[in-house]
mmCIF file of N, CA and C in Angstrom:
data_model
loop_
_atom_site.group_PDB
_atom_site.id
_atom_site.type_symbol
_atom_site.label_atom_id
_atom_site.label_comp_id
_atom_site.label_asym_id
_atom_site.label_seq_id
_atom_site.Cartn_x
_atom_site.Cartn_y
_atom_site.Cartn_z
ATOM 1 N N UNK A 29 65.742 16.958 -34.692
ATOM 2 C CA UNK A 29 66.216 18.127 -34.235
ATOM 3 C C UNK A 29 65.149 19.136 -33.702
ATOM 4 N N UNK A 30 64.143 19.191 -34.306
ATOM 5 C CA UNK A 30 62.953 20.101 -33.900
ATOM 6 C C UNK A 30 62.410 19.905 -32.668
ATOM 7 N N UNK A 31 62.339 18.679 -32.295
ATOM 8 C CA UNK A 31 61.849 18.352 -30.932
ATOM 9 C C UNK A 31 62.746 18.731 -29.742
ATOM 10 N N UNK A 32 64.225 18.724 -30.067
ATOM 11 C CA UNK A 32 65.119 19.189 -29.253
ATOM 12 C C UNK A 32 64.945 20.729 -28.901
ATOM 13 N N UNK A 33 64.657 21.419 -29.890
ATOM 14 C CA UNK A 33 64.457 22.846 -29.891
ATOM 15 C C UNK A 33 63.282 23.292 -28.987
ATOM 16 N N UNK A 34 62.149 22.299 -29.146
ATOM 17 C CA UNK A 34 60.973 22.559 -28.318
ATOM 18 C C UNK A 34 61.344 22.243 -26.927
ATOM 19 N N UNK A 35 62.038 21.237 -26.541
ATOM 20 C CA UNK A 35 62.377 20.968 -25.244
ATOM 21 C C UNK A 35 63.225 22.016 -24.640
ATOM 22 N N UNK A 36 64.215 22.566 -25.303
ATOM 23 C CA UNK A 36 65.051 23.608 -24.740
ATOM 24 C C UNK A 36 64.221 24.826 -24.495
ATOM 25 N N UNK A 37 63.327 25.187 -25.508
ATOM 26 C CA UNK A 37 62.263 26.244 -25.193
ATOM 27 C C UNK A 37 61.528 26.145 -24.080
ATOM 28 N N UNK A 38 61.022 24.958 -23.855
ATOM 29 C CA UNK A 38 60.162 24.683 -22.702
ATOM 30 C C UNK A 38 60.790 24.889 -21.482
ATOM 31 N N UNK A 39 62.073 24.386 -21.276
ATOM 32 C CA UNK A 39 62.975 24.493 -20.153
ATOM 33 C C UNK A 39 63.301 25.884 -20.081
ATOM 34 N N UNK A 40 63.745 26.563 -21.065
ATOM 35 C CA UNK A 40 63.995 27.960 -20.843
ATOM 36 C C UNK A 40 62.724 28.849 -20.272
ATOM 37 N N UNK A 41 61.641 28.425 -20.749
ATOM 38 C CA UNK A 41 60.386 29.135 -20.180
ATOM 39 C C UNK A 41 60.131 28.788 -18.647
ATOM 40 N N UNK A 42 60.365 27.506 -18.327
ATOM 41 C CA UNK A 42 60.238 27.164 -16.950
ATOM 42 C C UNK A 42 61.242 27.725 -15.968
ATOM 43 N N UNK A 43 62.416 27.977 -16.334
ATOM 44 C CA UNK A 43 63.578 28.432 -15.747
ATOM 45 C C UNK A 43 63.239 29.994 -15.547
ATOM 46 N N UNK A 44 62.999 30.668 -16.575
ATOM 47 C CA UNK A 44 62.721 31.980 -16.504
ATOM 48 C C UNK A 44 61.500 32.388 -15.516
ATOM 49 N N UNK A 45 60.412 31.546 -15.516
ATOM 50 C CA UNK A 45 59.268 31.641 -14.713
ATOM 51 C C UNK A 45 59.637 31.443 -13.210
ATOM 52 N N UNK A 46 60.672 30.582 -12.937
ATOM 53 C CA UNK A 46 61.058 30.364 -11.631
ATOM 54 C C UNK A 46 62.082 31.436 -10.992
ATOM 55 N N UNK A 47 62.544 32.275 -11.862
ATOM 56 C CA UNK A 47 63.516 33.137 -11.383
ATOM 57 C C UNK A 47 62.811 34.544 -11.093
ATOM 58 N N UNK A 48 61.436 34.589 -11.056
ATOM 59 C CA UNK A 48 60.757 35.764 -10.723
ATOM 60 C C UNK A 48 60.936 35.825 -9.073
ATOM 61 N N UNK A 49 61.426 37.122 -8.624
ATOM 62 C CA UNK A 49 61.421 37.291 -7.247
ATOM 63 C C UNK A 49 60.343 37.330 -6.583
ATOM 64 N N UNK A 50 60.120 36.657 -5.455
ATOM 65 C CA UNK A 50 59.023 36.938 -4.682
ATOM 66 C C UNK A 50 58.786 38.360 -4.057
ATOM 67 N N UNK A 51 57.494 38.679 -4.063
ATOM 68 C CA UNK A 51 57.162 40.133 -3.474
ATOM 69 C C UNK A 51 57.573 39.968 -1.917
ATOM 70 N N UNK A 52 57.822 41.187 -1.550
ATOM 71 C CA UNK A 52 58.042 41.442 -0.047
ATOM 72 C C UNK A 52 57.293 42.591 0.400
ATOM 73 N N UNK A 53 56.849 42.539 1.611
ATOM 74 C CA UNK A 53 56.107 43.511 2.362
ATOM 75 C C UNK A 53 56.985 44.296 3.239
ATOM 76 N N UNK A 54 57.113 45.713 3.277
ATOM 77 C CA UNK A 54 56.205 46.762 2.470
ATOM 78 C C UNK A 54 56.723 47.385 1.292
ATOM 79 N N UNK A 55 57.924 46.780 0.974
ATOM 80 C CA UNK A 55 58.729 47.442 -0.154
ATOM 81 C C UNK A 55 57.971 47.420 -1.552
ATOM 82 N N UNK A 56 57.051 46.344 -1.724
ATOM 83 C CA UNK A 56 56.504 46.166 -3.012
ATOM 84 C C UNK A 56 55.106 46.482 -2.934
ATOM 85 N N UNK A 57 54.598 47.339 -1.934
ATOM 86 C CA UNK A 57 53.299 47.882 -1.956
ATOM 87 C C UNK A 57 53.009 48.990 -2.844
ATOM 88 N N UNK A 58 53.061 48.682 -4.088
ATOM 89 C CA UNK A 58 52.797 49.654 -5.191
ATOM 90 C C UNK A 58 51.947 48.805 -6.301
ATOM 91 N N UNK A 59 51.015 49.547 -6.852
ATOM 92 C CA UNK A 59 49.890 48.990 -7.628
ATOM 93 C C UNK A 59 50.725 48.475 -8.896
ATOM 94 N N UNK A 60 51.593 49.248 -9.453
ATOM 95 C CA UNK A 60 52.309 48.850 -10.704
ATOM 96 C C UNK A 60 53.029 47.666 -10.547
ATOM 97 N N UNK A 61 53.932 47.534 -9.354
ATOM 98 C CA UNK A 61 54.742 46.432 -9.045
ATOM 99 C C UNK A 61 53.954 45.221 -8.703
ATOM 100 N N UNK A 62 52.820 45.326 -8.079
ATOM 101 C CA UNK A 62 52.055 44.135 -7.818
ATOM 102 C C UNK A 62 51.453 43.662 -9.200
ATOM 103 N N UNK A 63 50.835 44.663 -9.953
ATOM 104 C CA UNK A 63 50.361 44.213 -11.338
ATOM 105 C C UNK A 63 51.274 43.568 -12.293
ATOM 106 N N UNK A 64 52.543 44.039 -12.454
ATOM 107 C CA UNK A 64 53.556 43.402 -13.037
ATOM 108 C C UNK A 64 54.092 42.149 -12.764
ATOM 109 N N UNK A 65 54.110 41.850 -11.444
ATOM 110 C CA UNK A 65 54.392 40.479 -10.777
ATOM 111 C C UNK A 65 53.361 39.576 -11.189
ATOM 112 N N UNK A 66 52.143 39.926 -11.233
ATOM 113 C CA UNK A 66 51.092 39.080 -11.457
ATOM 114 C C UNK A 66 51.077 38.806 -12.894
ATOM 115 N N UNK A 67 51.411 39.680 -13.752
ATOM 116 C CA UNK A 67 51.480 39.414 -15.108
ATOM 117 C C UNK A 67 52.531 38.463 -15.542
ATOM 118 N N UNK A 68 53.761 38.671 -14.844
ATOM 119 C CA UNK A 68 54.944 37.997 -15.129
ATOM 120 C C UNK A 68 54.707 36.463 -14.820
ATOM 121 N N UNK A 69 53.831 36.116 -13.836
ATOM 122 C CA UNK A 69 53.719 34.806 -13.490
ATOM 123 C C UNK A 69 52.523 34.184 -14.034
ATOM 124 N N UNK A 70 52.082 34.940 -15.069
ATOM 125 C CA UNK A 70 50.798 34.268 -16.017
ATOM 126 C C UNK A 70 49.561 34.308 -15.498
ATOM 127 N N UNK A 71 49.348 35.384 -14.628
ATOM 128 C CA UNK A 71 48.022 35.642 -14.151
ATOM 129 C C UNK A 71 47.419 36.683 -15.061
ATOM 130 N N UNK A 72 46.114 36.642 -15.131
ATOM 131 C CA UNK A 72 45.328 37.636 -15.948
ATOM 132 C C UNK A 72 44.998 38.838 -15.230
ATOM 133 N N UNK A 73 45.409 40.121 -15.441
ATOM 134 C CA UNK A 73 45.107 41.353 -14.805
ATOM 135 C C UNK A 73 44.178 42.087 -15.669
ATOM 136 N N UNK A 74 42.858 42.511 -15.022
ATOM 137 C CA UNK A 74 42.013 43.266 -15.858
ATOM 138 C C UNK A 74 41.554 44.433 -15.011
ATOM 139 N N UNK A 75 41.264 45.645 -15.709
ATOM 140 C CA UNK A 75 40.956 46.638 -14.938
ATOM 141 C C UNK A 75 39.424 46.881 -14.660
ATOM 142 N N UNK A 76 39.212 47.336 -13.284
ATOM 143 C CA UNK A 76 37.970 47.661 -12.835
ATOM 144 C C UNK A 76 37.781 49.033 -12.622
ATOM 145 N N UNK A 77 36.616 49.506 -11.801
ATOM 146 C CA UNK A 77 36.583 50.943 -11.585
ATOM 147 C C UNK A 77 37.573 51.445 -10.603
ATOM 148 N N UNK A 78 37.870 50.778 -9.484
ATOM 149 C CA UNK A 78 38.651 51.401 -8.568
ATOM 150 C C UNK A 78 39.800 50.222 -8.201
ATOM 151 N N UNK A 79 39.623 49.117 -8.807
ATOM 152 C CA UNK A 79 40.503 48.018 -8.519
ATOM 153 C C UNK A 79 40.960 47.197 -9.894
ATOM 154 N N UNK A 80 41.965 46.580 -9.863
ATOM 155 C CA UNK A 80 42.365 45.541 -10.928
ATOM 156 C C UNK A 80 42.078 44.127 -10.408
ATOM 157 N N UNK A 81 41.240 43.257 -11.178
ATOM 158 C CA UNK A 81 41.037 42.024 -10.905
ATOM 159 C C UNK A 81 42.230 41.149 -11.270
ATOM 160 N N UNK A 82 42.807 40.181 -10.448
ATOM 161 C CA UNK A 82 43.696 39.263 -10.931
ATOM 162 C C UNK A 82 43.097 37.753 -10.839
ATOM 163 N N UNK A 83 43.045 37.178 -12.027
ATOM 164 C CA UNK A 83 42.530 35.856 -12.160
ATOM 165 C C UNK A 83 43.562 34.926 -12.509
ATOM 166 N N UNK A 84 43.339 33.529 -12.191
ATOM 167 C CA UNK A 84 44.277 32.491 -12.533
ATOM 168 C C UNK A 84 43.838 32.189 -14.183
ATOM 169 N N UNK A 85 44.650 30.996 -14.636
ATOM 170 C CA UNK A 85 44.301 30.474 -16.071
ATOM 171 C C UNK A 85 42.917 30.098 -16.170
ATOM 172 N N UNK A 86 42.247 29.608 -15.092
ATOM 173 C CA UNK A 86 40.984 29.072 -15.016
ATOM 174 C C UNK A 86 39.741 29.972 -14.791
ATOM 175 N N UNK A 87 40.205 31.249 -14.786
ATOM 176 C CA UNK A 87 39.312 32.250 -14.603
ATOM 177 C C UNK A 87 38.795 32.685 -13.010
ATOM 178 N N UNK A 88 39.516 31.798 -12.213
ATOM 179 C CA UNK A 88 39.321 31.957 -10.585
ATOM 180 C C UNK A 88 39.849 33.242 -10.259
ATOM 181 N N UNK A 89 39.230 34.168 -9.316
ATOM 182 C CA UNK A 89 39.682 35.247 -8.755
ATOM 183 C C UNK A 89 40.813 34.980 -7.813
ATOM 184 N N UNK A 90 42.027 35.565 -7.981
ATOM 185 C CA UNK A 90 43.151 35.393 -7.167
ATOM 186 C C UNK A 90 43.173 36.462 -5.949
ATOM 187 N N UNK A 91 43.060 37.749 -6.471
ATOM 188 C CA UNK A 91 42.914 38.931 -5.648
ATOM 189 C C UNK A 91 42.500 40.132 -6.279
ATOM 190 N N UNK A 92 42.320 41.286 -5.647
ATOM 191 C CA UNK A 92 42.155 42.480 -6.385
ATOM 192 C C UNK A 92 43.175 43.444 -5.772
ATOM 193 N N UNK A 93 43.598 44.299 -6.776
ATOM 194 C CA UNK A 93 44.735 45.247 -6.534
ATOM 195 C C UNK A 93 44.218 46.705 -6.646
ATOM 196 N N UNK A 94 44.110 47.535 -5.506
ATOM 197 C CA UNK A 94 43.496 48.673 -5.595
ATOM 198 C C UNK A 94 44.411 49.650 -6.665
ATOM 199 N N UNK A 95 43.885 50.643 -7.137
ATOM 200 C CA UNK A 95 44.663 51.526 -7.930
ATOM 201 C C UNK A 95 45.731 52.401 -7.037
ATOM 202 N N UNK A 96 45.392 52.523 -5.793
ATOM 203 C CA UNK A 96 46.299 53.195 -4.928
ATOM 204 C C UNK A 96 46.419 52.198 -3.702
ATOM 205 N N UNK A 97 47.692 51.678 -3.520
ATOM 206 C CA UNK A 97 47.910 50.525 -2.562
ATOM 207 C C UNK A 97 48.847 51.394 -1.369
ATOM 208 N N UNK A 98 48.291 51.072 -0.249
ATOM 209 C CA UNK A 98 48.995 51.472 0.952
ATOM 210 C C UNK A 98 49.705 50.371 1.652
ATOM 211 N N UNK A 99 50.591 50.871 2.331
ATOM 212 C CA UNK A 99 51.315 49.581 3.219
ATOM 213 C C UNK A 99 50.748 49.338 4.400
ATOM 214 N N UNK A 100 49.611 48.444 4.313
ATOM 215 C CA UNK A 100 48.884 48.053 5.445
ATOM 216 C C UNK A 100 48.677 46.474 5.205
ATOM 217 N N UNK A 101 47.638 46.091 5.959
ATOM 218 C CA UNK A 101 47.264 44.605 6.007
ATOM 219 C C UNK A 101 46.763 44.294 4.652
ATOM 220 N N UNK A 102 46.049 45.202 3.956
ATOM 221 C CA UNK A 102 45.514 44.870 2.566
ATOM 222 C C UNK A 102 46.580 44.466 1.768
ATOM 223 N N UNK A 103 47.701 45.266 1.765
ATOM 224 C CA UNK A 103 48.832 44.969 0.923
ATOM 225 C C UNK A 103 49.436 43.638 1.208
ATOM 226 N N UNK A 104 49.724 43.614 2.484
ATOM 227 C CA UNK A 104 50.254 42.163 2.931
ATOM 228 C C UNK A 104 49.345 41.019 2.481
ATOM 229 N N UNK A 105 48.067 41.126 2.488
ATOM 230 C CA UNK A 105 47.310 40.032 1.991
ATOM 231 C C UNK A 105 47.460 39.820 0.485
ATOM 232 N N UNK A 106 47.491 40.912 -0.366
ATOM 233 C CA UNK A 106 47.587 40.847 -1.776
ATOM 234 C C UNK A 106 48.888 40.153 -2.089
ATOM 235 N N UNK A 107 49.968 40.551 -1.313
ATOM 236 C CA UNK A 107 51.460 40.001 -1.619
ATOM 237 C C UNK A 107 51.261 38.458 -1.318
ATOM 238 N N UNK A 108 50.729 38.114 -0.083
ATOM 239 C CA UNK A 108 50.731 36.710 0.204
ATOM 240 C C UNK A 108 49.863 35.915 -0.734
ATOM 241 N N UNK A 109 48.762 36.465 -1.376
ATOM 242 C CA UNK A 109 47.988 35.705 -2.278
ATOM 243 C C UNK A 109 48.748 35.677 -3.581
ATOM 244 N N UNK A 110 49.433 36.674 -4.218
ATOM 245 C CA UNK A 110 50.147 36.495 -5.440
ATOM 246 C C UNK A 110 51.467 35.636 -5.146
ATOM 247 N N UNK A 111 52.185 35.674 -4.010
ATOM 248 C CA UNK A 111 53.191 34.824 -3.883
ATOM 249 C C UNK A 111 52.736 33.373 -3.860
ATOM 250 N N UNK A 112 51.786 33.128 -3.043
ATOM 251 C CA UNK A 112 51.145 31.662 -3.042
ATOM 252 C C UNK A 112 51.039 31.185 -4.428
ATOM 253 N N UNK A 113 50.116 31.893 -5.353
ATOM 254 C CA UNK A 113 49.738 31.615 -6.688
ATOM 255 C C UNK A 113 51.000 31.410 -7.370
ATOM 256 N N UNK A 114 51.824 32.267 -7.472
ATOM 257 C CA UNK A 114 53.135 32.294 -8.454
ATOM 258 C C UNK A 114 54.254 31.265 -7.878
ATOM 259 N N UNK A 115 54.222 31.064 -6.711
ATOM 260 C CA UNK A 115 55.183 30.219 -6.100
ATOM 261 C C UNK A 115 54.801 28.849 -5.642
ATOM 262 N N UNK A 116 53.541 28.484 -5.943
ATOM 263 C CA UNK A 116 52.983 27.206 -5.576
ATOM 264 C C UNK A 116 52.414 26.971 -4.381
ATOM 265 N N UNK A 117 52.173 28.008 -3.521
ATOM 266 C CA UNK A 117 51.482 27.679 -2.312
ATOM 267 C C UNK A 117 52.312 28.278 -1.093
ATOM 268 N N UNK A 118 53.444 28.899 -1.255
ATOM 269 C CA UNK A 118 54.098 29.516 -0.099
ATOM 270 C C UNK A 118 53.751 31.060 -0.091
ATOM 271 N N UNK A 119 53.803 31.593 1.017
ATOM 272 C CA UNK A 119 53.566 33.062 1.247
ATOM 273 C C UNK A 119 54.737 33.650 1.719
ATOM 274 N N UNK A 120 54.810 35.053 1.677
ATOM 275 C CA UNK A 120 56.236 35.797 2.088
ATOM 276 C C UNK A 120 56.342 35.737 3.577
ATOM 277 N N UNK A 121 55.293 35.697 4.364
ATOM 278 C CA UNK A 121 55.567 35.593 5.862
ATOM 279 C C UNK A 121 54.883 34.524 6.463
ATOM 280 N N UNK A 122 54.355 33.666 5.879
ATOM 281 C CA UNK A 122 53.732 32.221 6.560
ATOM 282 C C UNK A 122 52.336 32.564 6.849
ATOM 283 N N UNK A 123 51.688 33.755 6.624
ATOM 284 C CA UNK A 123 50.388 33.911 7.038
ATOM 285 C C UNK A 123 49.401 33.476 5.862
ATOM 286 N N UNK A 124 48.186 33.037 6.113
ATOM 287 C CA UNK A 124 47.171 32.809 5.064
ATOM 288 C C UNK A 124 46.431 34.072 4.824
ATOM 289 N N UNK A 125 46.125 34.605 3.744
ATOM 290 C CA UNK A 125 45.778 35.820 3.335
ATOM 291 C C UNK A 125 44.291 35.973 3.352
ATOM 292 N N UNK A 126 43.510 34.818 2.940
ATOM 293 C CA UNK A 126 42.091 34.784 2.868
ATOM 294 C C UNK A 126 41.737 35.296 1.542
ATOM 295 N N UNK A 127 42.582 35.802 0.767
ATOM 296 C CA UNK A 127 42.340 36.293 -0.643
ATOM 297 C C UNK A 127 42.593 35.034 -1.697
ATOM 298 N N UNK A 128 43.208 34.099 -1.105
ATOM 299 C CA UNK A 128 43.744 33.025 -2.155
ATOM 300 C C UNK A 128 42.523 32.306 -2.394
ATOM 301 N N UNK A 129 42.586 31.774 -3.771
ATOM 302 C CA UNK A 129 41.534 31.078 -4.330
ATOM 303 C C UNK A 129 42.086 29.497 -4.458
ATOM 304 N N UNK A 130 41.687 28.849 -3.350
ATOM 305 C CA UNK A 130 42.282 27.374 -3.235
ATOM 306 C C UNK A 130 41.213 26.341 -3.698
ATOM 307 N N UNK A 131 39.983 26.875 -4.242
ATOM 308 C CA UNK A 131 38.941 26.075 -4.689
ATOM 309 C C UNK A 131 38.084 25.635 -3.590
ATOM 310 N N UNK A 132 38.374 25.629 -2.277
ATOM 311 C CA UNK A 132 37.489 25.403 -1.308
ATOM 312 C C UNK A 132 37.477 26.603 -0.390
ATOM 313 N N UNK A 133 36.270 27.056 0.095
ATOM 314 C CA UNK A 133 36.227 28.234 1.043
ATOM 315 C C UNK A 133 36.046 27.591 2.515
ATOM 316 N N UNK A 134 36.689 28.387 3.394
ATOM 317 C CA UNK A 134 36.242 28.123 4.829
ATOM 318 C C UNK A 134 34.930 28.440 5.083
ATOM 319 N N UNK A 135 34.187 27.694 5.869
ATOM 320 C CA UNK A 135 32.773 27.866 6.200
ATOM 321 C C UNK A 135 32.726 29.251 7.009
ATOM 322 N N UNK A 136 31.777 30.173 6.615
ATOM 323 C CA UNK A 136 31.470 31.374 7.432
ATOM 324 C C UNK A 136 30.049 31.265 7.976
ATOM 325 N N UNK A 137 29.944 31.722 9.276
ATOM 326 C CA UNK A 137 28.707 31.720 9.852
ATOM 327 C C UNK A 137 28.113 32.974 9.752
ATOM 328 N N UNK A 138 26.750 33.041 9.569
ATOM 329 C CA UNK A 138 25.950 34.326 9.592
ATOM 330 C C UNK A 138 25.969 34.909 11.057
ATOM 331 N N UNK A 139 25.671 36.243 11.151
ATOM 332 C CA UNK A 139 25.429 36.907 12.357
ATOM 333 C C UNK A 139 24.462 36.099 13.118
ATOM 334 N N UNK A 140 23.204 35.695 12.518
ATOM 335 C CA UNK A 140 22.165 35.119 13.320
ATOM 336 C C UNK A 140 22.631 33.902 13.828
ATOM 337 N N UNK A 141 23.434 33.142 13.064
ATOM 338 C CA UNK A 141 24.085 31.745 13.649
ATOM 339 C C UNK A 141 25.027 32.021 14.856
ATOM 340 N N UNK A 142 25.769 33.002 14.718
ATOM 341 C CA UNK A 142 26.791 33.302 15.735
ATOM 342 C C UNK A 142 25.858 33.733 16.972
ATOM 343 N N UNK A 143 24.854 34.614 16.871
ATOM 344 C CA UNK A 143 24.020 34.829 18.052
ATOM 345 C C UNK A 143 23.375 33.907 18.608
ATOM 346 N N UNK A 144 22.727 32.855 17.866
ATOM 347 C CA UNK A 144 22.144 31.636 18.397
ATOM 348 C C UNK A 144 23.237 30.677 19.103
ATOM 349 N N UNK A 145 24.391 30.614 18.628
ATOM 350 C CA UNK A 145 25.498 29.953 19.165
ATOM 351 C C UNK A 145 25.824 30.390 20.514
ATOM 352 N N UNK A 146 25.967 31.628 20.698
ATOM 353 C CA UNK A 146 26.318 32.277 21.851
ATOM 354 C C UNK A 146 25.471 32.182 22.935
ATOM 355 N N UNK A 147 24.071 32.338 22.466
ATOM 356 C CA UNK A 147 23.040 32.247 23.395
ATOM 357 C C UNK A 147 22.979 30.740 24.050
ATOM 358 N N UNK A 148 23.236 29.782 23.204
ATOM 359 C CA UNK A 148 23.202 28.325 23.700
ATOM 360 C C UNK A 148 24.362 28.107 24.617
ATOM 361 N N UNK A 149 25.542 28.678 24.290
ATOM 362 C CA UNK A 149 26.621 28.597 25.259
ATOM 363 C C UNK A 149 26.486 29.264 26.521
ATOM 364 N N UNK A 150 25.691 30.228 26.754
ATOM 365 C CA UNK A 150 25.458 30.931 27.869
ATOM 366 C C UNK A 150 24.517 30.087 28.945
ATOM 367 N N UNK A 151 23.630 29.349 28.258
ATOM 368 C CA UNK A 151 22.669 28.606 28.917
ATOM 369 C C UNK A 151 23.118 27.387 29.725
#
């Protein structure tokens, strides 16, 4: 009988975590709403000087949330990162945010490399 109770409790936790509504832009561009959503889906929110840091269970940075959130591209990126992490990879409007921590980063070129490449292309 005890194992049945554990199974029911586990199922109840899984169901309740899947019932969290996804964030939407721009209506959820509010610092407390974003932090609350991150906490509800099991992410760790810690306070910094001007931002809140949001980390997953492994300690990887998911995103940062400013203390004062405006309805702009930054908010859209934060919402996409949180929705992707909490819903298992989908974002609210199909864009990649760049703030998501997927374990592998896209390669970035330095300004000097970009300059050299553009010089070679012109020749």
